[in-house]
Short mmCIF file of C-alpha atoms in Angstrom, two decimals:
data_model
loop_
_atom_site.label_atom_id
_atom_site.label_comp_id
_atom_site.label_asym_id
_atom_site.label_seq_id
_atom_site.Cartn_x
_atom_site.Cartn_y
_atom_site.Cartn_z
CA MET A 650 99.90 113.62 104.59
CA LYS A 651 103.10 114.08 106.56
CA PHE A 652 103.51 116.14 109.73
CA GLY A 653 106.89 117.28 111.08
CA GLY A 654 108.17 117.49 114.63
CA THR A 655 106.97 121.01 115.40
CA SER A 656 103.46 120.02 114.23
CA MET A 657 103.50 117.05 116.65
CA ALA A 658 105.01 118.86 119.68
CA GLY A 659 102.50 118.09 122.44
CA THR A 660 98.91 116.95 122.74
CA GLU A 661 97.42 120.32 121.75
CA ARG A 662 99.26 120.39 118.44
CA ILE A 663 98.50 116.72 117.82
CA ARG A 664 94.81 117.58 118.29
CA ARG A 665 95.17 120.33 115.67
CA VAL A 666 96.83 117.85 113.28
CA ALA A 667 94.01 115.36 113.87
CA GLY A 668 91.52 118.08 112.89
CA ILE A 669 93.38 118.72 109.61
CA VAL A 670 93.48 114.98 108.86
CA LYS A 671 89.80 114.52 109.69
CA ARG A 672 88.84 117.34 107.29
CA GLN A 673 90.65 115.62 104.43
CA GLN A 674 88.84 112.35 105.11
CA GLU A 675 85.50 114.18 105.32
CA ALA A 676 86.29 115.71 101.90
CA GLY A 677 86.14 112.17 100.51
CA HIS A 678 89.83 111.24 100.44
CA GLU A 679 91.42 107.98 101.55
CA VAL A 680 94.13 109.15 103.93
CA ALA A 681 97.48 107.85 105.14
CA VAL A 682 99.44 109.99 107.61
CA VAL A 683 103.19 109.84 108.28
CA VAL A 684 104.41 111.49 111.49
CA SER A 685 107.76 112.66 112.89
CA ALA A 686 108.80 112.52 116.54
CA MET A 687 107.93 115.51 118.72
CA ALA A 688 110.22 118.51 118.16
CA GLY A 689 113.48 118.00 120.06
CA GLU A 690 112.76 114.37 120.93
CA THR A 691 115.16 112.82 118.39
CA ASP A 692 117.97 115.13 119.59
CA ARG A 693 117.24 114.03 123.17
CA LEU A 694 117.43 110.35 122.18
CA VAL A 695 120.62 110.89 120.14
CA ASN A 696 122.26 112.52 123.19
CA PHE A 697 121.37 109.47 125.29
CA CYS A 698 123.17 107.30 122.72
CA ARG A 699 126.25 109.53 122.77
CA GLU A 700 126.33 109.52 126.58
CA ALA A 701 126.09 105.72 126.61
CA ASN A 702 128.81 105.23 124.01
CA ALA A 703 130.48 108.00 121.96
CA LEU A 704 131.28 105.51 119.16
CA TYR A 705 127.85 103.87 119.35
CA ASP A 706 126.70 100.82 117.38
CA PRO A 707 124.39 102.28 114.68
CA ALA A 708 122.00 99.29 114.95
CA GLU A 709 121.35 99.98 118.64
CA TYR A 710 121.18 103.72 117.93
CA ASP A 711 118.29 102.96 115.54
CA VAL A 712 116.42 101.05 118.25
CA VAL A 713 116.60 104.10 120.51
CA VAL A 714 115.84 106.91 118.05
CA ALA A 715 113.00 105.08 116.24
CA SER A 716 110.98 105.20 119.47
CA GLY A 717 110.16 108.91 119.04
CA GLU A 718 107.95 108.32 115.99
CA GLN A 719 106.31 105.30 117.59
CA VAL A 720 105.00 107.56 120.38
CA THR A 721 103.54 110.22 118.05
CA SER A 722 101.91 107.70 115.70
CA GLY A 723 100.12 106.06 118.62
CA LEU A 724 99.06 109.42 120.08
CA LEU A 725 97.68 110.68 116.75
CA ALA A 726 95.70 107.44 116.24
CA LEU A 727 94.26 107.80 119.77
CA THR A 728 93.35 111.46 119.14
CA LEU A 729 91.64 110.63 115.83
CA GLN A 730 89.67 107.86 117.56
CA ALA A 731 88.56 110.38 120.20
CA MET A 732 87.22 112.54 117.33
CA GLY A 733 85.12 109.66 116.05
CA CYS A 734 87.45 108.58 113.22
CA LYS A 735 88.50 105.01 112.47
CA ALA A 736 92.27 105.08 112.79
CA ARG A 737 95.16 102.78 113.62
CA SER A 738 98.94 103.06 113.74
CA TRP A 739 101.28 100.89 111.66
CA LEU A 740 104.92 100.51 112.69
CA GLY A 741 107.61 100.18 110.01
CA TRP A 742 107.97 96.42 110.48
CA GLN A 743 104.21 95.81 110.34
CA LEU A 744 103.73 97.12 106.79
CA PRO A 745 106.66 96.27 106.21
CA ILE A 746 108.90 99.06 104.92
CA LYS A 747 111.95 97.06 103.83
CA THR A 748 115.32 98.85 103.82
CA ASP A 749 118.98 97.93 103.37
CA ASP A 750 121.13 97.41 106.47
CA ALA A 751 122.91 100.81 106.49
CA HIS A 752 121.79 101.66 110.02
CA ALA A 753 121.15 105.34 110.84
CA LYS A 754 120.93 106.18 107.10
CA ALA A 755 119.09 103.21 105.57
CA ARG A 756 117.53 103.32 102.10
CA ILE A 757 114.06 102.01 101.33
CA GLU A 758 114.22 99.02 98.98
CA ASP A 759 110.67 97.70 98.99
CA PHE A 760 107.26 98.55 100.45
CA ASP A 761 104.44 96.03 100.69
CA SER A 762 101.34 98.24 100.52
CA GLU A 763 98.68 95.51 100.41
CA ALA A 764 97.61 95.67 104.08
CA LEU A 765 97.78 99.47 104.04
CA LEU A 766 95.55 99.78 100.95
CA ALA A 767 93.01 97.36 102.45
CA SER A 768 92.92 99.38 105.67
CA MET A 769 92.42 102.68 103.80
CA ALA A 770 89.74 101.18 101.53
CA ALA A 771 87.85 100.15 104.68
CA GLY A 772 87.70 103.83 105.73
CA GLU A 773 90.51 103.59 108.26
CA ILE A 774 93.03 106.44 108.61
CA ALA A 775 96.47 104.82 108.57
CA VAL A 776 99.01 106.51 110.88
CA ILE A 777 102.60 105.53 110.09
CA PRO A 778 105.74 106.48 112.03
CA GLY A 779 108.16 108.11 109.62
CA PHE A 780 111.92 107.63 109.59
CA GLN A 781 111.89 103.88 110.25
CA GLY A 782 111.91 100.53 108.47
CA VAL A 783 113.20 97.00 108.84
CA SER A 784 116.52 95.55 107.60
CA PRO A 785 116.96 92.20 105.77
CA ASP A 786 117.83 90.58 109.14
CA ASN A 787 114.66 92.00 110.77
CA ARG A 788 116.29 94.76 112.79
CA ILE A 789 114.82 98.26 113.10
CA THR A 790 116.50 100.79 110.80
CA THR A 791 116.16 104.56 110.49
CA LEU A 792 116.48 106.63 107.32
CA GLY A 793 118.65 109.51 108.54
CA ARG A 794 117.62 112.93 109.88
CA GLY A 795 114.55 114.24 108.11
CA GLY A 796 113.77 110.70 106.97
CA SER A 797 110.05 111.07 107.65
CA ASP A 798 109.79 113.05 104.39
CA THR A 799 111.24 110.05 102.54
CA SER A 800 108.83 107.71 104.36
CA ALA A 801 105.90 109.89 103.26
CA VAL A 802 106.95 109.97 99.59
CA ALA A 803 107.55 106.18 99.67
CA VAL A 804 104.04 105.62 101.07
CA ALA A 805 102.57 107.97 98.45
CA ALA A 806 104.40 106.14 95.65
CA ALA A 807 103.41 102.69 96.97
CA VAL A 808 99.68 103.51 97.19
CA LYS A 809 99.81 105.64 93.98
CA ALA A 810 98.48 108.68 95.83
CA ASP A 811 97.24 111.73 93.93
CA ARG A 812 99.52 113.92 96.01
CA CYS A 813 101.84 113.90 99.02
CA ASP A 814 101.24 116.85 101.36
CA ILE A 815 104.21 117.67 103.61
CA TYR A 816 102.96 119.81 106.51
CA THR A 817 105.72 121.70 108.28
CA ASP A 818 106.30 124.89 110.27
CA VAL A 819 106.65 126.94 107.07
CA ASP A 820 103.90 127.48 104.52
CA GLY A 821 105.98 126.66 101.46
CA VAL A 822 109.40 126.86 99.84
CA TYR A 823 110.93 130.34 99.92
CA THR A 824 113.71 131.99 97.92
CA THR A 825 115.74 131.67 101.13
CA ASP A 826 115.16 131.30 104.89
CA PRO A 827 112.63 134.06 105.81
CA ARG A 828 114.18 134.21 109.30
CA ILE A 829 117.40 135.47 107.70
CA VAL A 830 115.90 137.58 104.90
CA ALA A 831 112.57 139.25 105.69
CA LYS A 832 112.00 139.95 101.97
CA ALA A 833 112.19 136.25 100.97
CA ARG A 834 109.35 135.24 98.62
CA LYS A 835 107.26 132.07 98.63
CA LEU A 836 107.52 130.08 95.40
CA PRO A 837 104.26 128.56 94.04
CA LEU A 838 106.10 125.96 91.91
CA VAL A 839 109.60 124.47 92.13
CA THR A 840 111.01 121.69 89.93
CA TYR A 841 112.24 118.40 91.40
CA GLU A 842 115.79 119.24 90.25
CA GLU A 843 115.82 122.65 91.94
CA MET A 844 114.33 121.25 95.15
CA LEU A 845 116.88 118.44 95.07
CA GLU A 846 119.75 120.92 94.92
CA LEU A 847 118.18 123.23 97.54
CA ALA A 848 117.61 120.29 99.91
CA SER A 849 121.13 118.93 99.38
CA VAL A 850 122.78 122.28 100.16
CA GLY A 851 120.97 123.13 103.37
CA SER A 852 117.34 124.07 102.75
CA LYS A 853 115.63 122.35 105.69
CA VAL A 854 112.17 122.15 104.10
CA LEU A 855 112.55 118.63 102.65
CA GLN A 856 115.07 115.81 103.02
CA THR A 857 117.19 115.33 99.87
CA ARG A 858 116.30 111.68 99.45
CA SER A 859 112.58 112.40 99.66
CA VAL A 860 112.89 114.74 96.66
CA SER A 861 114.94 112.27 94.59
CA LEU A 862 112.39 109.54 95.36
CA ALA A 863 109.51 111.86 94.40
CA MET A 864 111.32 112.66 91.14
CA LYS A 865 111.95 108.96 90.38
CA GLU A 866 108.39 107.90 91.19
CA ASN A 867 106.80 111.10 89.79
CA VAL A 868 105.00 111.88 93.07
CA ARG A 869 103.57 115.41 93.23
CA VAL A 870 104.66 116.88 96.57
CA GLN A 871 103.08 119.93 98.19
CA VAL A 872 104.70 121.82 101.09
CA LEU A 873 102.18 123.42 103.48
CA SER A 874 101.96 124.85 106.97
CA SER A 875 100.20 122.89 109.70
CA PHE A 876 99.87 126.13 111.70
CA ILE A 877 96.63 127.25 110.10
CA ASP A 878 93.35 128.36 111.64
CA GLU A 879 90.78 125.77 112.64
CA ASN A 880 88.39 127.14 110.02
CA ALA A 881 90.93 127.29 107.18
CA PRO A 882 90.05 125.48 103.94
CA ALA A 883 91.37 121.98 103.23
CA ALA A 884 94.83 121.57 101.72
CA ASP A 885 93.41 121.24 98.21
CA THR A 886 92.79 125.00 98.18
CA LEU A 887 95.70 126.24 100.33
CA PRO A 888 98.50 127.99 98.45
CA GLY A 889 101.59 126.02 99.45
CA THR A 890 104.51 125.20 97.16
CA MET A 891 104.08 122.34 94.68
CA ILE A 892 107.18 120.35 93.73
CA VAL A 893 106.64 119.29 90.13
CA SER A 894 108.37 118.03 86.98
CA ASP A 895 110.10 120.35 84.51
CA GLU A 896 107.29 119.66 82.04
CA GLU A 897 104.58 120.78 84.47
CA LEU A 898 106.45 124.00 85.24
CA GLU A 899 106.94 124.70 81.53
CA GLY A 900 103.17 124.25 81.09
CA SER A 901 102.39 126.85 83.75
CA ASP A 902 102.29 130.58 83.06
CA MET A 903 105.11 131.25 85.55
CA GLU A 904 108.11 133.17 84.26
CA ARG A 905 111.28 131.13 84.71
CA GLN A 906 113.63 132.84 87.19
CA LEU A 907 117.40 132.77 86.69
CA ILE A 908 117.94 131.88 90.36
CA THR A 909 115.25 130.02 92.32
CA GLY A 910 116.72 130.22 95.80
CA ILE A 911 119.67 130.54 98.14
CA ALA A 912 120.40 127.96 100.86
CA ALA A 913 122.84 127.87 103.76
CA ASP A 914 124.10 124.88 105.74
CA LYS A 915 126.04 125.23 108.98
CA ASN A 916 126.21 121.47 109.56
CA GLU A 917 129.47 121.14 107.64
CA ALA A 918 132.94 120.30 108.87
CA LYS A 919 136.23 120.70 106.98
CA VAL A 920 139.03 118.15 107.19
CA THR A 921 142.54 118.77 105.83
CA LEU A 922 145.16 116.03 105.49
CA THR A 923 148.65 117.49 105.04
CA ARG A 924 151.58 116.05 103.08
CA VAL A 925 149.64 113.26 101.37
CA PRO A 926 151.90 111.36 98.90
CA ASP A 927 151.21 112.59 95.36
CA ARG A 928 150.82 109.20 93.68
CA PRO A 929 148.04 107.18 92.00
CA GLY A 930 145.67 105.63 94.54
CA ALA A 931 146.50 108.04 97.39
CA VAL A 932 143.18 109.90 97.16
CA ALA A 933 141.26 106.61 96.82
CA ALA A 934 142.87 105.45 100.08
CA ILE A 935 141.32 108.49 101.80
CA PHE A 936 137.79 108.35 100.41
CA ALA A 937 137.15 104.59 99.99
CA PRO A 938 136.95 103.86 103.75
CA LEU A 939 134.68 106.90 104.26
CA ALA A 940 132.34 105.64 101.50
CA GLU A 941 132.28 102.15 103.04
CA GLN A 942 131.04 103.71 106.30
CA ASN A 943 128.37 105.75 104.43
CA ILE A 944 130.05 109.08 105.27
CA ASN A 945 129.17 111.56 102.54
CA VAL A 946 132.03 113.72 101.30
CA ASP A 947 131.03 116.95 99.59
CA MET A 948 133.61 119.54 98.53
CA ILE A 949 137.10 118.26 97.73
CA ILE A 950 140.21 120.36 97.09
CA GLN A 951 143.61 118.89 96.24
CA ASN A 952 146.42 121.41 96.25
CA VAL A 953 149.03 121.43 93.52
CA ALA A 954 151.78 118.96 94.45
CA LYS A 955 154.81 120.40 96.16
CA ASP A 956 158.38 119.65 95.05
CA LYS A 957 158.63 116.76 97.48
CA GLY A 958 155.87 114.84 95.70
CA GLU A 959 153.39 115.66 98.45
CA THR A 960 150.05 117.45 98.44
CA ASP A 961 147.38 118.65 100.89
CA VAL A 962 143.82 117.30 100.52
CA THR A 963 140.87 119.22 101.99
CA PHE A 964 137.26 118.00 102.00
CA THR A 965 133.98 118.51 103.86
CA VAL A 966 131.75 116.01 105.67
CA PRO A 967 128.54 116.46 107.70
CA GLN A 968 129.37 117.66 111.23
CA ALA A 969 127.55 114.64 112.68
CA ASP A 970 130.06 112.34 110.92
CA LEU A 971 133.22 114.28 111.79
CA VAL A 972 134.29 112.21 114.83
CA ARG A 973 133.78 108.93 112.93
CA ALA A 974 135.62 110.28 109.87
CA GLN A 975 138.57 111.36 112.04
CA ALA A 976 138.71 107.98 113.78
CA LEU A 977 138.63 106.12 110.44
CA LEU A 978 141.37 108.21 108.90
CA GLU A 979 143.56 108.03 112.01
CA GLU A 980 143.30 104.20 111.87
CA ARG A 981 144.58 104.32 108.28
CA LYS A 982 147.22 107.01 108.78
CA GLU A 983 150.12 104.75 107.75
CA THR A 984 148.29 103.38 104.69
CA ILE A 985 147.31 106.85 103.46
CA GLY A 986 150.65 108.36 104.49
CA PHE A 987 149.47 111.81 105.59
CA TYR A 988 151.44 113.87 108.10
CA ARG A 989 148.74 115.72 110.04
CA MET A 990 144.93 115.95 110.15
CA ILE A 991 143.30 119.34 110.82
CA ALA A 992 139.54 119.55 111.46
CA ASP A 993 137.42 122.71 111.49
CA SER A 994 133.68 122.75 112.17
CA ASN A 995 133.41 126.56 112.10
CA VAL A 996 132.46 126.59 108.40
CA ALA A 997 129.19 126.93 106.46
CA LYS A 998 128.13 126.23 102.90
CA VAL A 999 126.15 128.87 101.00
CA SER A 1000 124.62 127.94 97.63
CA VAL A 1001 122.69 129.59 94.81
CA VAL A 1002 120.33 127.28 92.87
CA GLY A 1003 118.30 127.68 89.69
CA VAL A 1004 117.59 125.82 86.45
CA GLY A 1005 117.96 129.19 84.69
CA MET A 1006 121.75 128.80 85.13
CA ARG A 1007 121.84 126.33 82.27
CA SER A 1008 121.23 129.06 79.74
CA HIS A 1009 122.81 132.06 81.49
CA ALA A 1010 126.49 132.84 82.02
CA GLY A 1011 127.85 134.93 84.86
CA VAL A 1012 125.97 133.41 87.83
CA ALA A 1013 129.18 132.31 89.59
CA SER A 1014 131.04 135.57 88.91
CA THR A 1015 128.11 137.56 90.40
CA MET A 1016 128.34 135.39 93.53
CA PHE A 1017 132.11 135.76 93.90
CA LYS A 1018 132.08 139.53 93.30
CA THR A 1019 129.16 140.09 95.73
CA LEU A 1020 130.95 138.18 98.51
CA ALA A 1021 134.28 139.90 97.77
CA ASP A 1022 132.65 143.34 97.98
CA ARG A 1023 131.58 142.50 101.55
CA GLY A 1024 134.97 141.07 102.52
CA ILE A 1025 133.71 137.47 102.77
CA ASN A 1026 136.51 134.97 102.10
CA ILE A 1027 135.74 131.82 100.06
CA ILE A 1028 137.46 128.68 101.39
CA ALA A 1029 136.21 126.21 98.76
CA ILE A 1030 133.91 126.10 95.71
CA SER A 1031 131.81 123.36 94.12
CA THR A 1032 129.41 123.53 91.17
CA SER A 1033 126.79 121.52 89.33
CA GLU A 1034 124.70 122.30 86.26
CA ILE A 1035 122.17 124.31 88.32
CA LYS A 1036 124.09 125.16 91.51
CA VAL A 1037 127.14 127.05 92.78
CA SER A 1038 128.24 126.44 96.40
CA VAL A 1039 130.94 128.15 98.44
CA LEU A 1040 132.40 127.30 101.82
CA ILE A 1041 132.81 130.31 104.14
CA ASP A 1042 133.29 131.11 107.83
CA THR A 1043 130.15 130.30 109.87
CA ASP A 1044 130.00 133.81 111.36
CA GLU A 1045 129.45 135.31 107.88
CA THR A 1046 126.59 133.01 106.82
CA GLU A 1047 123.64 135.37 107.38
CA LEU A 1048 125.42 138.32 105.77
CA ALA A 1049 126.30 136.20 102.71
CA VAL A 1050 122.70 135.00 102.29
CA ARG A 1051 121.31 138.55 102.56
CA VAL A 1052 123.70 140.15 100.07
CA LEU A 1053 123.31 137.32 97.54
CA HIS A 1054 119.50 137.40 97.84
CA THR A 1055 119.61 141.10 96.87
CA ALA A 1056 122.30 140.64 94.20
CA TYR A 1057 120.17 138.12 92.28
CA GLY A 1058 117.03 140.28 92.47
CA LEU A 1059 115.13 137.89 94.75
CA ASP A 1060 113.94 140.45 97.32
CA ALA A 1061 110.14 140.80 97.39
CA ALA A 1062 108.73 144.25 96.63
CA ALA A 1063 107.94 146.20 99.81
#
């Protein structure tokens, strides 16, 4: 069971979470719980790091931000004990959850579940802080924003759990954000592939890496709301959204939709390098240093070379990495040979996702025509087998999501 930041925001909500956990144990399950920091706490800790040093050392950043989950895991264990349950907290290094040394966005490499399984078999509820692990040189690492989801799936895979329940502030995965589109529908089943694309293009329900890990380890993941009545039934009977394999979805009686959902991400920033020499290796000189620093590049556009043998290269990075990306590229200005760097964080990525695209033509043209009809300009485009993404002006994000949701017939009946 995994509980997000809004579920853990204050002692009253932690008490509610403890009640949900206790019910699952009383139903006969062995339970492990992964918790996030209280809502807003990680942002507060990140701001402290930025105030201390704008170009902070990621290893020390991890020490600071990992403390949020340590607090909530201890508080939940205390609350469960007050309710008469046997419970204890386990920090990332005590299990241990072994990661690589990519601080602030570490990847889980190994998980020794022996002590955890023994504790659960003895009737103890294990409470584990999400988002954290330990590097090969025994330093605290964190898994990137939303990393508690990945921690939960890793725990589920390590103990071979029947299911991993992700409790959040929404009661499932919707066709789009219900706060933007009131007619968004909840989906009972979504495939790993679709959820992977939705998560990677801005759907905040699950972290991308948690979905890819669930897919690799074949962990059934259920998304549920923790904001349920005290007398509500246990999660086994609650209608959340189950993330499953293609085979399991094919075996259900659900009709396969052309488009599963629409996601928007405002945490994008666009970088343009002008007058880059048009020669072999020039593009590699731009993106190799970014890759070395674990900065993910998404959309890439290279303009047709001008007469002078020069070209402009535009790409997007997460907003959180923009300052570091700019500093890296500025350091290598002479090596790369660009004339000017222009950054713009007033952009958003809107994507349509669905495995039905594989067998249907015209999905992209519907998207482009719908946006054009509303006067929304497309800055960049990227595609995959089951996704089409466009980069647009931030101010037009909500309008784009609404018109596309209607265009693909996703609006729920009134």
